Amino acid sequence: MLIAVDLDGTVWDHPDISSLYPPFRRVTQLKIADSRSTEVNLRPHVRDFLRWANEAGHLLTTLSWNDHDVAYQALRTFEIDTYFHYLAIEPHPRKDKMLYKLLRQIEQERGVKIRPEEIVYIDDRDIHLIEILENIGKVRFIHFGKDVQCFLEIPRIISP
């Protein structure tokens, strides 16, 4: 299974990490700050979820509309970048195109064709869902903040 996770508002509480000013520094285990002291909080239990997904053999990717460098620096500062097999982070809102490109990449690199029903997409907003459903297919969408309130709930939802 491929698990695609949004970053802004989902993995962390900030609505637009690209608007911040790296370098980031670690404040606590769950908090970083940029060079202007703007703080960003990692959602509770994100690490536990990412660890579970890896141990369960799922492929993990980000699926984020952001400046790649800024988002990557935040992931590294939180020390969660290594959990992800792929980083789909591009400076445009077409998450369907990002996901399509990633699926082709996985097929080339791993020889695995992932079907839409084998994709779980987690996001705090559903604004990209229609394009994903139309152009990728019927992925499983988990609306963070509505379908689940905590990352600890997700394994129970997606496990067979």
mmCIF file of C-alpha atoms in Angstrom:
data_model
loop_
_atom_site.group_PDB
_atom_site.id
_atom_site.type_symbol
_atom_site.label_atom_id
_atom_site.label_comp_id
_atom_site.label_asym_id
_atom_site.label_seq_id
_atom_site.Cartn_x
_atom_site.Cartn_y
_atom_site.Cartn_z
ATOM 1 C CA MET A 1 0.000 0.000 0.000
ATOM 2 C CA LEU A 2 1.129 3.551 -0.731
ATOM 3 C CA ILE A 3 0.365 6.080 1.998
ATOM 4 C CA ALA A 4 0.488 9.695 0.766
ATOM 5 C CA VAL A 5 0.548 12.281 3.550
ATOM 6 C CA ASP A 6 0.023 16.023 3.284
ATOM 7 C CA LEU A 7 2.341 18.205 5.377
ATOM 8 C CA ASP A 8 0.804 21.651 6.094
ATOM 9 C CA GLY A 9 -1.998 21.333 8.636
ATOM 10 C CA THR A 10 -1.627 17.555 8.676
ATOM 11 C CA VAL A 11 1.871 16.445 9.707
ATOM 12 C CA TRP A 12 2.466 19.806 11.378
ATOM 13 C CA ASP A 13 0.152 22.575 12.523
ATOM 14 C CA HIS A 14 1.485 25.372 10.316
ATOM 15 C CA PRO A 15 -0.726 26.185 7.286
ATOM 16 C CA ASP A 16 2.150 27.149 4.934
ATOM 17 C CA ILE A 17 5.679 26.036 5.793
ATOM 18 C CA SER A 18 6.921 27.673 2.566
ATOM 19 C CA SER A 19 6.197 31.099 4.046
ATOM 20 C CA LEU A 20 8.786 30.557 6.798
ATOM 21 C CA TYR A 21 12.474 31.415 6.839
ATOM 22 C CA PRO A 22 14.958 28.566 7.333
ATOM 23 C CA PRO A 23 17.188 27.522 8.817
ATOM 24 C CA PHE A 24 14.954 25.785 11.336
ATOM 25 C CA ARG A 25 16.085 24.875 14.814
ATOM 26 C CA ARG A 26 14.693 22.239 17.125
ATOM 27 C CA VAL A 27 12.889 23.707 20.155
ATOM 28 C CA THR A 28 11.468 20.471 21.596
ATOM 29 C CA GLN A 29 10.795 16.961 20.293
ATOM 30 C CA LEU A 30 7.537 18.258 18.765
ATOM 31 C CA LYS A 31 8.451 21.883 17.983
ATOM 32 C CA ILE A 32 10.780 23.698 15.590
ATOM 33 C CA ALA A 33 11.269 27.414 14.923
ATOM 34 C CA ASP A 34 12.477 29.278 11.853
ATOM 35 C CA SER A 35 15.078 32.084 11.797
ATOM 36 C CA ARG A 36 12.383 34.601 12.794
ATOM 37 C CA SER A 37 11.258 32.426 15.739
ATOM 38 C CA THR A 38 7.970 31.359 14.140
ATOM 39 C CA GLU A 39 7.140 28.030 15.750
ATOM 40 C CA VAL A 40 5.766 24.908 14.069
ATOM 41 C CA ASN A 41 4.391 21.972 16.031
ATOM 42 C CA LEU A 42 4.555 18.386 14.839
ATOM 43 C CA ARG A 43 1.240 16.613 15.311
ATOM 44 C CA PRO A 44 1.286 14.195 18.225
ATOM 45 C CA HIS A 45 2.098 10.575 17.339
ATOM 46 C CA VAL A 46 3.234 11.329 13.766
ATOM 47 C CA ARG A 47 6.503 9.470 14.435
ATOM 48 C CA ASP A 48 4.607 6.487 15.855
ATOM 49 C CA PHE A 49 2.420 6.366 12.749
ATOM 50 C CA LEU A 50 5.354 6.675 10.342
ATOM 51 C CA ARG A 51 7.237 3.959 12.231
ATOM 52 C CA TRP A 52 4.166 1.690 12.125
ATOM 53 C CA ALA A 53 3.711 2.262 8.377
ATOM 54 C CA ASN A 54 7.327 1.342 7.679
ATOM 55 C CA GLU A 55 7.225 -1.733 9.896
ATOM 56 C CA ALA A 56 3.973 -2.831 8.219
ATOM 57 C CA GLY A 57 5.722 -2.664 4.837
ATOM 58 C CA HIS A 58 3.825 0.293 3.389
ATOM 59 C CA LEU A 59 5.438 2.793 1.037
ATOM 60 C CA LEU A 60 5.318 6.305 2.465
ATOM 61 C CA THR A 61 5.343 9.552 0.532
ATOM 62 C CA THR A 62 4.637 13.162 1.250
ATOM 63 C CA LEU A 63 2.087 14.823 -1.034
ATOM 64 C CA SER A 64 2.561 18.512 -0.475
ATOM 65 C CA TRP A 65 2.053 21.835 -2.245
ATOM 66 C CA ASN A 66 5.180 23.598 -0.988
ATOM 67 C CA ASP A 67 8.646 24.818 -1.760
ATOM 68 C CA HIS A 68 10.580 21.528 -1.718
ATOM 69 C CA ASP A 69 13.677 22.909 0.022
ATOM 70 C CA VAL A 70 11.795 24.617 2.869
ATOM 71 C CA ALA A 71 9.518 21.626 3.520
ATOM 72 C CA TYR A 72 12.466 19.224 3.378
ATOM 73 C CA GLN A 73 14.407 21.325 5.896
ATOM 74 C CA ALA A 74 11.413 21.181 8.257
ATOM 75 C CA LEU A 75 11.152 17.383 7.820
ATOM 76 C CA ARG A 76 14.881 17.037 8.553
ATOM 77 C CA THR A 77 14.743 19.314 11.588
ATOM 78 C CA PHE A 78 11.874 17.257 13.009
ATOM 79 C CA GLU A 79 13.985 14.179 12.132
ATOM 80 C CA ILE A 80 11.162 12.455 10.257
ATOM 81 C CA ASP A 81 12.514 12.738 6.696
ATOM 82 C CA THR A 82 14.023 9.242 6.781
ATOM 83 C CA TYR A 83 10.626 7.592 7.329
ATOM 84 C CA PHE A 84 9.500 8.597 3.835
ATOM 85 C CA HIS A 85 10.427 6.512 0.804
ATOM 86 C CA TYR A 86 9.487 9.393 -1.521
ATOM 87 C CA LEU A 87 9.022 13.142 -1.182
ATOM 88 C CA ALA A 88 6.353 14.492 -3.533
ATOM 89 C CA ILE A 89 6.690 18.189 -2.713
ATOM 90 C CA GLU A 90 6.126 20.663 -5.527
ATOM 91 C CA PRO A 91 5.258 24.397 -5.635
ATOM 92 C CA HIS A 92 1.826 23.969 -7.252
ATOM 93 C CA PRO A 93 -1.617 22.769 -6.129
ATOM 94 C CA ARG A 94 -1.987 19.831 -8.565
ATOM 95 C CA LYS A 95 -1.519 16.948 -6.170
ATOM 96 C CA ASP A 96 -3.040 14.623 -8.763
ATOM 97 C CA LYS A 97 -0.116 15.407 -11.102
ATOM 98 C CA MET A 98 2.400 14.906 -8.291
ATOM 99 C CA LEU A 99 0.818 11.553 -7.459
ATOM 100 C CA TYR A 100 0.689 10.474 -11.112
ATOM 101 C CA LYS A 101 4.383 11.276 -11.546
ATOM 102 C CA LEU A 102 5.219 9.411 -8.339
ATOM 103 C CA LEU A 103 3.262 6.313 -9.419
ATOM 104 C CA ARG A 104 5.236 6.229 -12.695
ATOM 105 C CA GLN A 105 8.478 6.606 -10.727
ATOM 106 C CA ILE A 106 7.591 3.733 -8.378
ATOM 107 C CA GLU A 107 6.677 1.548 -11.342
ATOM 108 C CA GLN A 108 10.035 2.307 -13.030
ATOM 109 C CA GLU A 109 12.181 1.937 -9.921
ATOM 110 C CA ARG A 110 10.447 -0.949 -8.189
ATOM 111 C CA GLY A 111 8.577 -2.674 -11.001
ATOM 112 C CA VAL A 112 5.373 -2.288 -8.986
ATOM 113 C CA LYS A 113 2.166 -0.900 -10.459
ATOM 114 C CA ILE A 114 0.111 0.583 -7.629
ATOM 115 C CA ARG A 115 -3.629 0.670 -8.270
ATOM 116 C CA PRO A 116 -5.736 3.591 -6.968
ATOM 117 C CA GLU A 117 -7.464 1.360 -4.390
ATOM 118 C CA GLU A 118 -4.005 0.593 -2.938
ATOM 119 C CA ILE A 119 -3.412 4.280 -2.136
ATOM 120 C CA VAL A 120 -4.326 5.981 1.135
ATOM 121 C CA TYR A 121 -4.271 9.779 0.918
ATOM 122 C CA ILE A 122 -4.251 11.706 4.222
ATOM 123 C CA ASP A 123 -4.893 15.462 4.198
ATOM 124 C CA ASP A 124 -6.501 18.071 6.437
ATOM 125 C CA ARG A 125 -8.352 19.502 3.412
ATOM 126 C CA ASP A 126 -10.290 17.806 0.633
ATOM 127 C CA ILE A 127 -9.699 20.512 -2.001
ATOM 128 C CA HIS A 128 -7.433 18.260 -4.101
ATOM 129 C CA LEU A 129 -9.593 15.166 -3.841
ATOM 130 C CA ILE A 130 -11.806 15.675 -6.905
ATOM 131 C CA GLU A 131 -8.792 16.005 -9.230
ATOM 132 C CA ILE A 132 -7.153 12.962 -7.641
ATOM 133 C CA LEU A 133 -10.333 10.885 -8.005
ATOM 134 C CA GLU A 134 -10.814 12.024 -11.617
ATOM 135 C CA ASN A 135 -7.196 11.623 -12.753
ATOM 136 C CA ILE A 136 -5.801 8.839 -10.550
ATOM 137 C CA GLY A 137 -8.883 6.871 -9.507
ATOM 138 C CA LYS A 138 -10.690 5.864 -6.354
ATOM 139 C CA VAL A 139 -8.003 6.324 -3.703
ATOM 140 C CA ARG A 140 -8.898 5.963 -0.040
ATOM 141 C CA PHE A 141 -9.081 9.440 1.498
ATOM 142 C CA ILE A 142 -8.677 10.080 5.217
ATOM 143 C CA HIS A 143 -9.680 13.608 6.166
ATOM 144 C CA PHE A 144 -7.386 14.530 9.051
ATOM 145 C CA GLY A 145 -9.312 16.512 11.659
ATOM 146 C CA LYS A 146 -12.654 15.045 10.518
ATOM 147 C CA ASP A 147 -12.281 11.288 9.916
ATOM 148 C CA VAL A 148 -9.484 11.085 12.503
ATOM 149 C CA GLN A 149 -8.253 13.450 15.185
ATOM 150 C CA CYS A 150 -4.955 11.703 15.854
ATOM 151 C CA PHE A 151 -2.401 9.739 13.856
ATOM 152 C CA LEU A 152 -2.830 6.815 16.263
ATOM 153 C CA GLU A 153 -6.316 6.227 14.814
ATOM 154 C CA ILE A 154 -5.086 5.695 11.247
ATOM 155 C CA PRO A 155 -3.562 2.193 11.533
ATOM 156 C CA ARG A 156 -6.894 0.806 12.795
ATOM 157 C CA ILE A 157 -8.703 2.373 9.823
ATOM 158 C CA ILE A 158 -6.385 1.177 7.056
ATOM 159 C CA SER A 159 -5.316 -2.213 8.383
ATOM 160 C CA PRO A 160 -7.227 -5.158 6.883
#
